[in-house]
Amino acid sequence: MASLMRESHPLTLKVMRLSRPTLADSRALPMDSSTAVLAQALREAEQNRPTASGQIFSDLQLSDAQLPLDAFPLSEALVLPRTFGTMFLGETFSAQMCICNESAFVVRDVAVNVVMQTATQQVSLLENGATQLAAGQPLNVQVAHEIKELGTHVLGCTITYLSAQGEHRTLQRSFRFQAANPLVVKTKVNHLERDVLLEVQVHNATHATLVLERLRFEPSSPFAAEDLNAPHGDTALLWGGSAGFMQPGDARQYLYRLRAPVASEEASVEQERAVQYATALGKLDILWRGAFGSVGRLQTSQLLRKSPGMFLIEVDKAEIDKTDIAKDPSVTLETPFCVRARVRNVSENAMTVLATVDANKHPLVMPCGPTRHDLGDLAVGEAREICLEFLPLAAGVQRFGAMVFVDSISGYTRELGHLLEVFVA
């Protein structure tokens, strides 16, 4: 019954996906020339009924080092896709639609409505006004839609028209295809003091070769992103030549450093909390190309981290008190040096803070001055600077400055593992 109803329509609808073609396989079949009986029969068939490529087999061995063009497994002919196939997230679906009046009469008030239906939404792609089609006249339209969701997509076409008998009729067709994920993105977050090191792994989940043209990280406030993958900003080493090619199953790893705003004396407690409690890091924007230069673009959702939170007492800044520290950051063995540390109250209440240096945790760099420092009363957001003296007793890179901060009002205690690392020469 359904077939009879379709045949009763004077209009026909044909839909072809507009995608890049592929190279046709060569029809040449490698044969062993020693098989004289079969070879002679194929030679006669080739002369009587030549194929499109000119021959149906080659008498060259597969192991020959130099093969003619006719023996190459791909020919110069291009093949258009016969089905919708599989679309990938980030690609643009394009289709050509041909509505043709197959009857001998004029069909009036022809209106076309095309929608794309997904699991979550329905998007209108085309709504054209009423037109008239003479006998045998076609109407060609094109639609395009960027694939932003995974799963099943349905292209729905509805054609309304006025038949020769003056009857309003409707022709409906639907075409179903799948949208898959071409790239699998995995991330790992590492905290480096106030900054974040973001590791990104991109995996080619398709069965075809992809070429990455761009991978850009767009940070969220309050972070600023630093690309650690291209030395001296030379991105040609990442995307130029064969560096961007990804075979099926290949994976690439990239590293970004997200820098938080530098803590200053003018920074408020609210600004510091915004940095420490920020969970959104940013988004990845990936641009790639497939066969014959087809373009795909993928933007990830917001990358998140587990907030490290913040202590009620923070050491905003700690540095060695040395005039030429930028040129020579090392210290001399068995020579005392001073470290200036700025301690801030980032709680919601006033504090009376006592700072103590732990002399037993890092015995290779010992405190040589007072180990107890009374910072007095610190209002909310207030910072105070203290000077600590240390004596290095061993050469090499050493950690030092383990401290304990105690608020005598609330009893809050914070233990700091170390202040700095220094190279002892």
Short mmCIF file of C-alpha atoms in Angstrom, two decimals:
data_model
loop_
_atom_site.label_atom_id
_atom_site.label_comp_id
_atom_site.label_asym_id
_atom_site.label_seq_id
_atom_site.Cartn_x
_atom_site.Cartn_y
_atom_site.Cartn_z
CA MET A 1 0.00 0.00 0.00
CA ALA A 2 2.87 2.36 0.85
CA SER A 3 4.47 1.78 -2.55
CA LEU A 4 1.19 2.53 -4.32
CA MET A 5 0.86 5.79 -2.41
CA ARG A 6 4.40 6.82 -3.37
CA GLU A 7 3.76 6.06 -7.01
CA SER A 8 0.62 8.18 -7.00
CA HIS A 9 2.60 11.37 -6.39
CA PRO A 10 3.49 13.36 -9.52
CA LEU A 11 6.61 14.65 -7.75
CA THR A 12 9.75 12.66 -7.04
CA LEU A 13 12.43 13.52 -4.50
CA LYS A 14 16.07 12.50 -4.76
CA VAL A 15 18.70 13.42 -2.15
CA MET A 16 22.47 13.16 -2.54
CA ARG A 17 24.96 13.99 0.15
CA LEU A 18 27.56 16.49 -1.06
CA SER A 19 30.85 15.06 0.13
CA ARG A 20 34.35 14.63 -1.19
CA PRO A 21 34.82 11.74 -3.65
CA THR A 22 37.25 8.86 -3.30
CA LEU A 23 39.70 7.33 -5.74
CA ALA A 24 38.34 4.29 -7.57
CA ASP A 25 40.13 0.97 -7.18
CA SER A 26 42.11 -0.22 -10.17
CA ARG A 27 40.71 -3.21 -12.04
CA ALA A 28 44.10 -4.64 -12.89
CA LEU A 29 44.55 -8.10 -11.33
CA PRO A 30 48.14 -9.28 -10.76
CA MET A 31 48.56 -12.65 -12.51
CA ASP A 32 51.29 -15.19 -12.88
CA SER A 33 52.32 -15.14 -16.56
CA SER A 34 53.29 -18.79 -16.34
CA THR A 35 49.57 -19.75 -16.23
CA ALA A 36 49.30 -19.84 -20.01
CA VAL A 37 45.77 -21.22 -20.35
CA LEU A 38 44.12 -18.65 -18.06
CA ALA A 39 46.32 -15.86 -19.39
CA GLN A 40 45.31 -16.51 -22.97
CA ALA A 41 41.60 -16.53 -22.07
CA LEU A 42 41.88 -13.23 -20.21
CA ARG A 43 43.82 -11.67 -23.08
CA GLU A 44 41.04 -12.56 -25.50
CA ALA A 45 38.39 -11.22 -23.11
CA GLU A 46 40.36 -8.00 -22.75
CA GLN A 47 40.47 -7.49 -26.52
CA ASN A 48 36.80 -8.32 -27.08
CA ARG A 49 35.34 -6.54 -24.06
CA PRO A 50 37.73 -3.86 -22.81
CA THR A 51 37.05 -2.39 -19.38
CA ALA A 52 37.01 1.27 -18.38
CA SER A 53 40.63 1.12 -17.23
CA GLY A 54 41.79 -0.47 -20.49
CA GLN A 55 42.82 -3.85 -19.12
CA ILE A 56 41.63 -6.42 -16.64
CA PHE A 57 44.87 -7.91 -15.48
CA SER A 58 48.59 -7.38 -15.44
CA ASP A 59 51.18 -10.10 -15.95
CA LEU A 60 53.62 -8.37 -13.59
CA GLN A 61 54.47 -9.94 -10.28
CA LEU A 62 53.46 -8.25 -7.02
CA SER A 63 57.11 -8.19 -5.96
CA ASP A 64 58.27 -6.15 -8.95
CA ALA A 65 60.00 -2.98 -7.80
CA GLN A 66 58.75 -0.83 -10.69
CA LEU A 67 55.10 -1.07 -11.61
CA PRO A 68 53.41 0.89 -14.40
CA LEU A 69 50.57 3.27 -13.60
CA ASP A 70 47.98 0.73 -14.81
CA ALA A 71 49.12 -1.68 -12.09
CA PHE A 72 48.72 0.90 -9.30
CA PRO A 73 45.95 -0.14 -6.90
CA LEU A 74 44.16 3.25 -7.27
CA SER A 75 43.05 4.67 -10.60
CA GLU A 76 42.61 8.29 -11.63
CA ALA A 77 38.82 7.94 -11.59
CA LEU A 78 36.77 9.47 -8.76
CA VAL A 79 33.81 7.76 -7.10
CA LEU A 80 30.95 9.59 -5.41
CA PRO A 81 29.48 8.12 -2.21
CA ARG A 82 26.45 5.89 -2.73
CA THR A 83 25.04 6.32 0.79
CA PHE A 84 25.00 9.00 3.46
CA GLY A 85 27.65 7.05 5.32
CA THR A 86 28.88 8.23 8.72
CA MET A 87 29.26 11.87 9.62
CA PHE A 88 31.67 13.07 12.26
CA LEU A 89 31.15 15.60 15.01
CA GLY A 90 32.36 19.00 13.83
CA GLU A 91 31.81 18.38 10.13
CA THR A 92 29.21 20.14 7.98
CA PHE A 93 26.53 17.98 6.43
CA SER A 94 25.56 19.20 2.96
CA ALA A 95 22.99 17.68 0.61
CA GLN A 96 21.59 18.36 -2.85
CA MET A 97 17.85 17.80 -3.27
CA CYS A 98 16.09 17.44 -6.59
CA ILE A 99 12.28 17.66 -6.74
CA CYS A 100 11.05 16.80 -10.24
CA ASN A 101 7.57 16.88 -11.76
CA GLU A 102 7.32 13.50 -13.49
CA SER A 103 3.73 14.03 -14.66
CA ALA A 104 2.42 15.59 -17.87
CA PHE A 105 0.58 18.33 -15.98
CA VAL A 106 1.59 21.53 -14.19
CA VAL A 107 2.00 21.20 -10.41
CA ARG A 108 1.34 24.43 -8.53
CA ASP A 109 2.12 25.80 -5.05
CA VAL A 110 5.12 23.52 -4.49
CA ALA A 111 6.62 24.30 -1.03
CA VAL A 112 9.62 22.50 0.48
CA ASN A 113 10.35 22.23 4.22
CA VAL A 114 13.55 20.52 5.38
CA VAL A 115 14.47 19.89 9.04
CA MET A 116 17.25 18.08 10.88
CA GLN A 117 16.03 16.05 13.85
CA THR A 118 18.40 14.94 16.63
CA ALA A 119 17.86 13.42 20.04
CA THR A 120 17.57 16.85 21.68
CA GLN A 121 16.39 19.33 19.06
CA GLN A 122 14.88 19.96 15.65
CA VAL A 123 16.57 22.51 13.39
CA SER A 124 14.90 24.01 10.33
CA LEU A 125 17.23 23.97 7.32
CA LEU A 126 14.98 25.19 4.51
CA GLU A 127 11.56 26.77 4.08
CA ASN A 128 11.00 28.06 0.56
CA GLY A 129 7.90 29.76 -0.80
CA ALA A 130 5.38 28.21 -3.12
CA THR A 131 6.48 27.76 -6.73
CA GLN A 132 5.16 26.15 -9.88
CA LEU A 133 6.70 23.19 -11.74
CA ALA A 134 5.88 22.48 -15.36
CA ALA A 135 5.84 18.95 -16.73
CA GLY A 136 9.33 17.48 -16.43
CA GLN A 137 10.71 20.56 -14.66
CA PRO A 138 13.11 19.96 -11.73
CA LEU A 139 13.63 22.07 -8.62
CA ASN A 140 17.12 21.86 -7.10
CA VAL A 141 17.89 23.06 -3.58
CA GLN A 142 20.85 22.66 -1.21
CA VAL A 143 20.88 22.40 2.57
CA ALA A 144 23.73 22.43 5.08
CA HIS A 145 23.96 21.72 8.80
CA GLU A 146 26.92 21.68 11.20
CA ILE A 147 27.01 18.45 13.20
CA LYS A 148 27.13 19.38 16.90
CA GLU A 149 25.66 16.25 18.49
CA LEU A 150 26.53 12.57 18.54
CA GLY A 151 24.11 9.81 17.65
CA THR A 152 21.29 9.44 15.17
CA HIS A 153 20.35 12.31 12.87
CA VAL A 154 17.23 12.32 10.70
CA LEU A 155 16.91 14.57 7.66
CA GLY A 156 13.18 15.16 7.22
CA CYS A 157 11.78 16.50 3.93
CA THR A 158 8.17 17.63 3.54
CA ILE A 159 6.80 18.79 0.16
CA THR A 160 3.33 20.25 -0.14
CA TYR A 161 1.75 21.00 -3.51
CA LEU A 162 -1.51 21.51 -5.36
CA SER A 163 -2.20 18.70 -7.82
CA ALA A 164 -3.73 19.08 -11.29
CA GLN A 165 -7.09 18.11 -9.77
CA GLY A 166 -6.84 21.02 -7.30
CA GLU A 167 -6.10 18.74 -4.33
CA HIS A 168 -3.61 19.75 -1.61
CA ARG A 169 -1.17 16.89 -1.13
CA THR A 170 1.92 16.19 0.94
CA LEU A 171 5.03 14.15 0.11
CA GLN A 172 7.26 13.21 3.06
CA ARG A 173 10.65 11.48 3.08
CA SER A 174 13.20 10.93 5.85
CA PHE A 175 16.87 9.96 5.67
CA ARG A 176 18.74 8.63 8.69
CA PHE A 177 22.48 8.70 9.37
CA GLN A 178 24.84 8.47 12.34
CA ALA A 179 27.20 11.10 13.75
CA ALA A 180 30.32 9.69 15.39
CA ASN A 181 33.14 11.23 17.41
CA PRO A 182 36.28 11.56 15.26
CA LEU A 183 38.63 12.56 18.07
CA VAL A 184 38.72 11.35 21.67
CA VAL A 185 40.14 14.02 23.98
CA LYS A 186 41.49 13.13 27.43
CA THR A 187 42.90 15.62 29.93
CA LYS A 188 44.92 15.52 33.12
CA VAL A 189 45.24 18.44 35.55
CA ASN A 190 48.32 19.07 37.70
CA HIS A 191 48.69 21.96 40.12
CA LEU A 192 51.92 23.92 40.26
CA GLU A 193 51.50 26.30 43.18
CA ARG A 194 48.91 28.81 41.88
CA ASP A 195 49.28 27.72 38.24
CA VAL A 196 47.81 24.70 36.44
CA LEU A 197 49.58 22.30 34.09
CA LEU A 198 47.06 20.83 31.65
CA GLU A 199 47.96 17.67 29.75
CA VAL A 200 45.83 16.98 26.64
CA GLN A 201 45.75 13.71 24.68
CA VAL A 202 44.03 13.64 21.28
CA HIS A 203 43.23 10.20 19.80
CA ASN A 204 42.10 9.51 16.22
CA ALA A 205 39.01 7.32 16.63
CA THR A 206 38.18 7.10 12.90
CA HIS A 207 39.28 4.55 10.30
CA ALA A 208 40.89 7.19 8.11
CA THR A 209 43.92 9.44 8.25
CA LEU A 210 43.32 12.92 9.70
CA VAL A 211 45.52 16.00 9.54
CA LEU A 212 45.49 18.30 12.56
CA GLU A 213 45.80 21.89 11.37
CA ARG A 214 45.26 23.66 14.67
CA LEU A 215 44.81 22.89 18.34
CA ARG A 216 44.20 26.01 20.39
CA PHE A 217 43.32 26.33 24.05
CA GLU A 218 40.96 29.16 25.01
CA PRO A 219 41.36 29.76 28.76
CA SER A 220 38.62 30.88 31.09
CA SER A 221 38.96 33.78 33.50
CA PRO A 222 41.13 34.36 35.52
CA PHE A 223 43.75 32.16 33.78
CA ALA A 224 46.08 33.01 30.90
CA ALA A 225 47.27 30.10 28.72
CA GLU A 226 50.88 29.44 27.71
CA ASP A 227 51.47 26.91 24.92
CA LEU A 228 54.42 24.70 25.93
CA ASN A 229 54.33 22.58 22.75
CA ALA A 230 55.93 24.95 20.23
CA PRO A 231 59.44 26.09 21.20
CA HIS A 232 59.88 29.83 20.62
CA GLY A 233 56.34 29.95 19.18
CA ASP A 234 57.32 27.98 16.05
CA THR A 235 54.07 26.11 15.29
CA ALA A 236 55.45 24.78 11.99
CA LEU A 237 57.10 21.96 13.96
CA LEU A 238 53.66 20.90 15.22
CA TRP A 239 51.41 21.33 12.19
CA GLY A 240 53.73 21.69 9.21
CA GLY A 241 54.61 18.80 6.90
CA SER A 242 53.86 15.32 8.21
CA ALA A 243 53.81 16.37 11.88
CA GLY A 244 50.04 16.85 11.89
CA PHE A 245 49.17 13.53 10.22
CA MET A 246 47.32 11.08 12.47
CA GLN A 247 46.81 7.52 11.29
CA PRO A 248 43.81 5.56 12.64
CA GLY A 249 44.44 4.84 16.31
CA ASP A 250 47.25 7.40 16.64
CA ALA A 251 47.41 9.74 19.64
CA ARG A 252 49.11 13.10 20.22
CA GLN A 253 49.89 14.74 23.54
CA TYR A 254 50.06 18.46 24.24
CA LEU A 255 50.88 20.54 27.31
CA TYR A 256 49.59 23.94 28.42
CA ARG A 257 50.39 26.05 31.44
CA LEU A 258 47.54 28.12 32.82
CA ARG A 259 48.96 31.04 34.74
CA ALA A 260 46.98 32.67 37.50
CA PRO A 261 47.27 36.44 38.06
CA VAL A 262 50.33 37.38 40.10
CA ALA A 263 49.43 37.94 43.72
CA SER A 264 50.04 41.50 44.85
CA GLU A 265 49.54 43.53 47.96
CA GLU A 266 46.65 45.36 46.30
CA ALA A 267 44.83 42.12 45.43
CA SER A 268 41.73 41.61 47.53
CA VAL A 269 40.76 38.41 49.31
CA GLU A 270 37.87 38.00 46.88
CA GLN A 271 40.26 38.06 43.92
CA GLU A 272 42.46 35.44 45.55
CA ARG A 273 39.47 33.25 46.27
CA ALA A 274 38.33 33.59 42.66
CA VAL A 275 41.67 32.10 41.57
CA GLN A 276 41.83 29.31 44.12
CA TYR A 277 38.20 28.22 43.78
CA ALA A 278 37.96 28.54 39.97
CA THR A 279 36.88 25.20 38.48
CA ALA A 280 36.49 26.11 34.78
CA LEU A 281 39.80 26.01 32.89
CA GLY A 282 38.76 26.67 29.30
CA LYS A 283 37.95 24.98 25.99
CA LEU A 284 39.94 23.24 23.27
CA ASP A 285 39.36 24.32 19.67
CA ILE A 286 40.55 21.68 17.16
CA LEU A 287 40.63 22.05 13.38
CA TRP A 288 41.43 19.07 11.15
CA ARG A 289 41.17 17.92 7.54
CA GLY A 290 40.17 14.57 6.12
CA ALA A 291 40.29 13.02 2.65
CA PHE A 292 40.48 15.48 -0.26
CA GLY A 293 40.76 18.40 2.17
CA SER A 294 37.39 18.02 3.88
CA VAL A 295 37.31 20.30 6.93
CA GLY A 296 36.15 19.48 10.45
CA ARG A 297 36.13 21.65 13.57
CA LEU A 298 35.58 20.45 17.11
CA GLN A 299 35.25 22.53 20.26
CA THR A 300 35.16 20.69 23.55
CA SER A 301 32.89 21.54 26.41
CA GLN A 302 34.31 23.48 29.34
CA LEU A 303 37.24 21.59 30.87
CA LEU A 304 36.91 21.45 34.65
CA ARG A 305 39.20 20.77 37.58
CA LYS A 306 38.67 19.94 41.21
CA SER A 307 39.29 23.17 43.05
CA PRO A 308 42.29 22.98 45.38
CA GLY A 309 40.64 25.50 47.67
CA MET A 310 42.71 27.83 49.79
CA PHE A 311 44.17 28.08 53.25
CA LEU A 312 43.14 30.77 55.69
CA ILE A 313 46.77 31.88 55.90
CA GLU A 314 48.67 32.21 52.64
CA VAL A 315 52.29 33.00 51.79
CA ASP A 316 51.81 35.37 48.86
CA LYS A 317 55.45 35.81 48.02
CA ALA A 318 58.78 34.32 49.09
CA GLU A 319 62.11 35.25 47.51
CA ILE A 320 65.80 35.30 48.38
CA ASP A 321 66.98 38.76 49.41
CA LYS A 322 69.79 39.17 46.89
CA THR A 323 70.50 42.12 44.59
CA ASP A 324 71.56 40.03 41.58
CA ILE A 325 69.07 37.21 42.11
CA ALA A 326 67.85 37.47 38.48
CA LYS A 327 71.36 36.81 37.11
CA ASP A 328 72.53 34.36 39.77
CA PRO A 329 69.72 32.60 41.69
CA SER A 330 72.15 30.34 43.60
CA VAL A 331 73.52 30.73 47.13
CA THR A 332 76.96 29.93 48.51
CA LEU A 333 77.66 26.90 50.67
CA GLU A 334 77.98 27.67 54.42
CA THR A 335 77.13 31.32 53.80
CA PRO A 336 73.97 32.73 55.47
CA PHE A 337 71.29 34.25 53.27
CA CYS A 338 67.95 35.95 53.91
CA VAL A 339 64.49 35.11 52.56
CA ARG A 340 61.68 37.66 52.55
CA ALA A 341 58.19 36.13 52.87
CA ARG A 342 54.85 37.93 52.78
CA VAL A 343 52.09 36.33 54.88
CA ARG A 344 48.45 37.27 54.25
CA ASN A 345 45.23 36.70 56.16
CA VAL A 346 42.73 35.44 53.55
CA SER A 347 40.06 34.36 56.04
CA GLU A 348 36.84 36.20 56.81
CA ASN A 349 37.94 37.24 60.33
CA ALA A 350 40.83 39.08 61.94
CA MET A 351 43.77 36.96 63.13
CA THR A 352 46.73 37.13 65.49
CA VAL A 353 49.36 35.04 63.74
CA LEU A 354 52.50 33.39 65.13
CA ALA A 355 54.96 31.95 62.55
CA THR A 356 57.51 29.27 63.50
CA VAL A 357 60.30 27.81 61.35
CA ASP A 358 60.70 24.01 61.65
CA ALA A 359 64.44 23.42 62.00
CA ASN A 360 64.24 19.60 61.84
CA LYS A 361 62.42 19.03 58.54
CA HIS A 362 65.17 20.29 56.22
CA PRO A 363 68.49 19.75 58.03
CA LEU A 364 70.63 20.56 54.97
CA VAL A 365 69.47 24.22 55.03
CA MET A 366 69.16 25.21 58.67
CA PRO A 367 67.65 28.42 60.09
CA CYS A 368 70.38 30.55 61.61
CA GLY A 369 68.24 33.36 62.97
CA PRO A 370 65.10 33.62 65.08
CA THR A 371 62.68 30.75 64.45
CA ARG A 372 59.60 32.39 66.01
CA HIS A 373 58.04 35.50 64.49
CA ASP A 374 55.04 37.24 65.98
CA LEU A 375 53.13 38.87 63.12
CA GLY A 376 50.64 40.50 65.48
CA ASP A 377 47.10 41.36 64.46
CA LEU A 378 46.21 40.86 60.79
CA ALA A 379 42.94 42.28 59.51
CA VAL A 380 41.01 40.52 56.75
CA GLY A 381 43.16 40.66 53.59
CA GLU A 382 46.10 42.29 55.38
CA ALA A 383 49.65 41.05 54.66
CA ARG A 384 52.88 41.38 56.61
CA GLU A 385 56.46 40.69 55.56
CA ILE A 386 59.03 38.77 57.62
CA CYS A 387 62.76 38.15 57.04
CA LEU A 388 64.11 34.63 57.66
CA GLU A 389 67.82 33.70 57.78
CA PHE A 390 69.14 30.30 56.65
CA LEU A 391 72.51 28.54 56.43
CA PRO A 392 73.10 25.99 53.62
CA LEU A 393 75.15 22.95 54.75
CA ALA A 394 75.15 20.83 51.55
CA ALA A 395 75.62 21.55 47.85
CA GLY A 396 72.99 20.90 45.18
CA VAL A 397 69.31 21.74 44.84
CA GLN A 398 67.80 21.94 48.32
CA ARG A 399 64.33 22.53 49.74
CA PHE A 400 64.04 24.59 52.87
CA GLY A 401 61.78 26.72 55.02
CA ALA A 402 59.21 24.38 56.56
CA MET A 403 56.92 26.58 58.71
CA VAL A 404 53.91 26.44 61.00
CA PHE A 405 51.39 29.30 61.25
CA VAL A 406 49.02 29.52 64.23
CA ASP A 407 46.12 31.89 64.80
CA SER A 408 45.91 32.45 68.56
CA ILE A 409 42.28 33.69 68.32
CA SER A 410 40.65 30.76 66.53
CA GLY A 411 43.35 28.14 67.06
CA TYR A 412 43.65 27.59 63.29
CA THR A 413 46.98 26.00 62.30
CA ARG A 414 48.58 25.69 58.90
CA GLU A 415 51.71 23.66 58.14
CA LEU A 416 53.81 24.69 55.13
CA GLY A 417 56.11 21.97 53.73
CA HIS A 418 58.72 24.35 52.32
CA LEU A 419 59.10 27.96 51.25
CA LEU A 420 61.51 27.64 48.33
CA GLU A 421 64.03 25.53 46.46
CA VAL A 422 67.55 26.85 45.94
CA PHE A 423 70.74 25.74 44.25
CA VAL A 424 73.66 25.70 46.69
CA ALA A 425 77.05 26.16 44.96
#
